[in-house]
Amino acid sequence: MDSKSGLFLLVGVIAGFVAAGGALYNMAGFGQEASAANPKVLKLAHTLDQAHPVHVAMEFMAEKVAEKSHGALQVQVFPNGQLGTEPECIAQVQRGAIAMVKTSAATMEGFVPEMAVFTVPYLFRTEEHYWNVLYGEIGEEFLQMGAGQGLRGLTYYDSGARSFYTSKRPVETPADLRGLKVRVMQSDGAIAALNALGASPTPVPWGDLYTALQQGMVDGAENNVPSYFTSRHYEVAPHFSLDEHMRIPDLLLVSESIWTHLSEQERKWLHDAAMESLEFQRELWAEQTEANLEELESLGVKIYRPDQSAFAEAVQPYHERLKQGRLGEYMRRISEVE
């Protein structure tokens, strides 16, 4: 091999690493001792607006990490899908191209099939029951399920209860969902759940949903109150029904490969800051949800409070089918939590 051919081969190898997601570049220096003058910087990606309480919580976490480490470890947050969609960012975290991602548990279903249990409608009896599950043995188990795929769970974030909102007519009973094209996340579990509720689920990327509602590509969507408010979807879908059919947590994930290159002290800083941000976010979420509902009503949005038991009853046959499959054991264990 002549020198020119060798040079081209070397360039090709380097280009291959870059095309693979820049993992080599992002890992540089992670085995060395960091300092405020030479910090380790962890990139955190998500798709939410900067006004969203989950984004605010992640910025809070970044401040806590910098404070605990005296600037030696830093978290840089990239909102609004700047680094890609949730599945794209998860894939980047898997290979160490970026350090962290905030994602919905429903999106994680594509990587950890058991996560589909969170899309089972009316699985959690109350909000208290939901948090008892997440703070307990089952919650910790789910956080670690992606470790074998390069995805270590750090904490959950409150994503509230998901409810329907529509452009033309309200959803006050299960029958009102028939024939409605409702935007749903790209999740087999979420699609099956909406089918069970009687809607026609239509996957649409979150960033395209405003236009899809505006142009009538879908008749409605389902999400929590803060997401509905900060996305301004109320401008094109002014009927919001608090049926609260699902509670799907958000997850904060860190790349397993990058985690292994952090020192024990750096891991503690990151873990402790993440847990503090959860408590901060839960308080902020409750306050913002209440404030957003008041603001929505003042803007002329119609808020409906339907009989949730009617919706829960409508999905019981779906529950019975699921209990016979791979989610059955998790459904049983969750039901046994007080």
C-alpha atoms as one frame of an Amber mdcrd trajectory, in Angstrom:
protein
   0.000   0.000   0.000   1.502   3.395  -0.982   1.399   6.421   1.346  -1.442
   8.067  -0.559  -3.620   4.947  -0.313  -2.796   4.686   3.374  -3.864   8.280
   3.890  -7.181   7.703   2.135  -7.763   4.596   4.264  -7.095   6.553   7.466
  -9.458   9.340   6.377 -12.114   6.742   5.578 -11.812   5.142   9.006 -12.111
   8.523  10.748 -15.118   9.441   8.589 -16.743   6.165   9.580 -16.479   7.030
  13.263 -17.961  10.482  12.619 -20.839   9.019  10.597 -21.546   6.586  13.418
 -22.608   9.531  15.553 -19.424  11.133  16.739 -19.157   8.762  19.701 -15.346
   8.870  19.546 -15.360  12.671  19.798 -17.902  12.776  22.615 -15.991  10.241
  24.695 -12.737  12.200  24.419 -11.531  13.282  27.844 -14.166  11.303  29.758
 -11.556   9.089  31.326  -9.598  12.085  32.599 -10.031  14.151  35.734 -12.253
  17.174  35.085 -12.062  20.667  36.549 -13.876  23.976  36.200 -11.201  25.006
  33.700 -11.534  21.728  31.788 -15.081  20.452  32.492 -16.825  17.344  31.240
 -19.904  18.493  29.304 -22.929  16.205  28.958 -25.328  17.041  26.129 -29.009
  16.460  27.014 -31.584  16.448  24.199 -35.378  16.645  24.254 -38.254  17.795
  22.040 -40.226  20.053  24.394 -40.608  23.831  24.377 -38.417  25.882  26.714
 -41.509  27.034  28.632 -42.431  23.440  29.478 -41.997  22.476  33.172 -39.940
  19.418  32.239 -37.439  21.623  30.393 -37.327  23.990  33.361 -36.613  21.009
  35.628 -33.762  19.833  33.434 -32.222  23.312  33.501 -32.591  23.147  37.303
 -30.754  19.819  37.254 -27.977  21.317  35.106 -27.555  24.114  37.669 -27.381
  21.574  40.501 -24.766  19.464  38.681 -22.584  22.536  38.113 -23.074  23.623
  41.725 -22.230  20.206  43.206 -19.169  19.736  40.988 -17.964  23.355  41.217
 -18.180  23.501  37.426 -16.180  20.342  36.734 -19.250  18.495  35.386 -21.778
  20.352  33.258 -25.061  19.513  31.523 -25.976  21.369  28.339 -29.693  21.147
  27.480 -30.881  21.160  23.847 -34.704  21.645  23.665 -37.207  21.777  20.790
 -35.879  18.739  18.954 -32.662  20.540  17.994 -30.763  17.235  17.996 -33.556
  15.124  16.516 -36.806  13.342  17.343 -37.074  11.269  20.519 -36.253   7.948
  18.767 -33.328   9.597  16.967 -31.967  11.040  20.202 -32.363   7.724  22.019
 -30.314   6.054  19.266 -27.634   8.748  19.641 -27.510   8.156  23.391 -27.173
   4.408  22.809 -23.978   4.895  20.836 -22.624   7.693  23.026 -22.999  10.448
  20.419 -24.863  12.485  23.032 -24.921  11.833  26.758 -28.560  12.132  27.797
 -32.127  12.281  26.534 -35.524  13.006  28.027 -38.104  10.765  26.449 -41.602
   9.466  27.014 -41.907   5.925  28.344 -44.170   5.303  25.339 -41.329   6.089
  22.938 -39.063   3.764  24.912 -41.448   0.932  24.078 -39.576   0.589  20.773
 -36.394  -0.173  22.717 -37.847  -1.860  25.829 -41.166  -3.578  24.909 -42.231
  -3.874  28.569 -42.615  -0.069  28.678 -45.898  -0.572  26.811 -47.502  -1.214
  30.199 -47.564   2.571  30.736 -49.849   3.002  27.725 -52.548   0.750  29.215
 -55.494   3.112  29.800 -56.786   3.457  33.376 -54.084   1.155  34.717 -53.391
   3.442  37.676 -56.241   3.947  40.118 -55.151   7.405  41.275 -52.223   9.787
  40.977 -51.000   8.575  44.383 -51.067   4.967  43.179 -49.072   5.989  40.094
 -46.290   7.608  42.144 -46.194   4.751  44.633 -45.431   2.473  41.669 -42.720
   4.758  40.234 -41.008   5.319  43.585 -41.081   1.620  44.406 -39.499  -1.614
  43.237 -41.344  -1.675  39.909 -40.331   1.881  39.073 -36.657   1.165  39.756
 -36.882  -2.012  37.691 -38.193  -0.081  34.690 -35.453   2.556  35.013 -32.806
  -0.139  34.582 -34.497  -2.141  31.830 -32.669  -0.330  29.036 -29.185  -0.764
  30.515 -28.482  -3.748  28.272 -29.186  -1.523  25.271 -26.953   1.297  26.433
 -29.709   3.299  28.135 -29.481   3.834  31.900 -32.484   5.442  33.600 -31.726
   8.241  36.064 -35.165   9.424  37.101 -38.762   9.957  36.060 -40.495  13.263
  35.406 -44.179  13.927  35.923 -46.033  13.938  32.631 -49.447  14.222  34.246
 -52.525  12.527  32.896 -53.253  12.444  29.188 -56.648  13.689  28.026 -58.334
  14.295  24.689 -58.571  17.642  22.916 -60.425  18.211  19.691 -61.025  20.845
  17.052 -64.767  20.582  16.304 -66.691  18.756  19.013 -65.922  17.673  22.579
 -65.293  14.185  23.873 -67.654  13.640  26.805 -68.367   9.909  26.472 -66.522
   6.986  24.861 -69.068   7.097  22.030 -67.828  10.592  21.094 -64.497   9.101
  20.034 -65.973   6.988  17.261 -64.822   8.161  13.864 -62.392  10.743  15.268
 -58.871  10.765  13.863 -56.816  11.334  16.979 -53.087  12.008  16.872 -51.135
   9.464  18.861 -47.447   8.902  19.601 -45.569   6.398  17.465 -46.148   3.609
  19.967 -47.862   0.284  19.345 -49.236   0.353  22.883 -50.666   3.861  22.551
 -52.193   3.011  19.169 -53.828  -0.130  20.596 -55.103   1.824  23.602 -56.820
   4.445  21.452 -58.345   1.733  19.313 -59.711   0.179  22.511 -61.224   3.529
  23.475 -62.951   3.749  20.081 -60.853   6.400  18.321 -58.969   6.165  15.035
 -55.342   6.643  16.112 -53.126   8.552  13.676 -49.383   8.841  14.440 -48.073
  12.358  13.815 -44.712  13.799  14.990 -45.185  16.253  17.860 -43.586  19.084
  15.915 -46.086  18.658  13.052 -49.210  18.395  15.176 -50.257  22.066  15.207
 -50.375  22.105  11.404 -52.106  18.714  11.282 -54.873  20.024  13.579 -55.095
  23.304  11.700 -55.433  21.611   8.322 -57.845  18.910   9.504 -55.428  16.028
   8.952 -56.473  14.909  12.436 -59.585  15.808  14.448 -57.828  15.902  17.782
 -55.001  14.681  19.950 -54.333  13.625  23.529 -51.805  14.947  25.988 -51.391
  16.604  29.363 -52.492  20.154  30.192 -49.050  21.883  30.177 -48.113  20.347
  26.812 -51.475  21.411  25.344 -50.935  24.927  26.665 -47.257  25.509  25.831
 -47.712  24.110  22.295 -50.641  26.525  21.752 -52.713  23.649  20.377 -55.745
  25.278  22.010 -55.696  27.762  19.123 -56.694  25.000  16.684 -58.340  22.499
  19.064 -60.365  24.462  21.657 -62.216  21.535  23.290 -60.297  19.872  26.161
 -61.833  16.884  27.971 -60.264  15.808  31.263 -60.888  12.076  30.834 -57.288
  11.336  32.054 -57.048   8.005  30.260 -53.289   7.450  30.668 -50.399   8.353
  32.950 -47.185   7.882  30.980 -44.058   9.125  32.739 -41.144  10.875  31.101
 -37.749   9.278  31.589 -34.329  10.867  31.894 -31.773   8.507  30.347 -27.986
   8.598  30.241 -25.716   6.736  27.834 -24.375   3.590  29.492 -21.048   4.008
  27.693 -20.638   7.572  28.964 -21.825   6.601  32.459 -19.025   4.035  32.705
 -16.498   6.769  31.888 -17.688   8.973  34.752 -16.047   8.668  38.140 -18.043
   7.438  41.121 -18.212  11.004  42.426 -19.409  12.351  39.060 -22.137   9.701
  38.905 -23.281  10.713  42.392 -23.429  14.392  41.410 -25.506  13.537  38.352
 -27.815  11.065  40.139 -28.443  13.359  43.119 -29.116  16.371  40.882 -31.555
  14.312  38.789 -33.499  13.208  41.874 -33.633  16.788  43.192 -34.926  17.930
  39.809 -37.743  15.353  40.010 -39.033  16.822  43.289 -38.692  20.338  41.895
 -40.474  19.326  38.686 -43.392  17.640  40.465 -44.147  20.824  42.423 -43.753
  22.960  39.319 -45.956  20.583  37.315 -48.814  20.773  39.810 -48.624  24.573
  39.960 -48.396  24.982  36.195 -51.215  22.534  35.464 -53.578  24.478  37.701
 -52.437  27.828  36.323 -52.674  26.618  32.709 -56.252  25.392  33.197 -57.256
  28.838  34.496 -55.495  30.565  31.608 -57.077  28.245  29.061 -60.567  29.009
  30.369 -59.810  32.729  30.239 -58.792  32.280  26.587 -62.171  30.728  25.784
 -61.143  27.077  25.720 -63.973  24.770  26.719 -62.883  22.469  29.572 -64.982
  19.336  30.055 -64.913  16.950  33.024 -66.531  13.731  31.795 -67.364  10.660
  33.859 -64.037   8.822  33.817 -65.581   5.583  35.049 -67.450   5.218  31.747
 -64.151   5.351  29.825 -62.481   2.960  32.278 -65.330   0.482  31.862 -65.070
   0.702  28.078 -61.462  -0.564  28.118 -61.978  -3.510  30.482 -62.171  -6.068
  27.616 -58.831  -4.667  26.409 -57.375  -5.111  29.896 -58.498  -8.737  29.968
 -56.802  -9.441  26.628 -53.557  -7.823  27.783 -53.519  -9.853  30.985 -53.100
 -12.982  28.884 -49.924 -11.636  27.262 -46.450 -10.414  28.213 -47.794  -7.355
  30.071 -50.079  -9.396  32.303 -47.546  -9.934  35.096 -46.668  -6.234  35.268
 -50.351  -5.282  35.288 -50.902  -7.665  38.206 -47.928  -6.345  40.163 -48.976
  -2.734  39.585 -52.533  -3.502  40.719 -51.158  -4.907  43.987 -49.298  -1.697
  44.894 -51.227   0.312  47.479
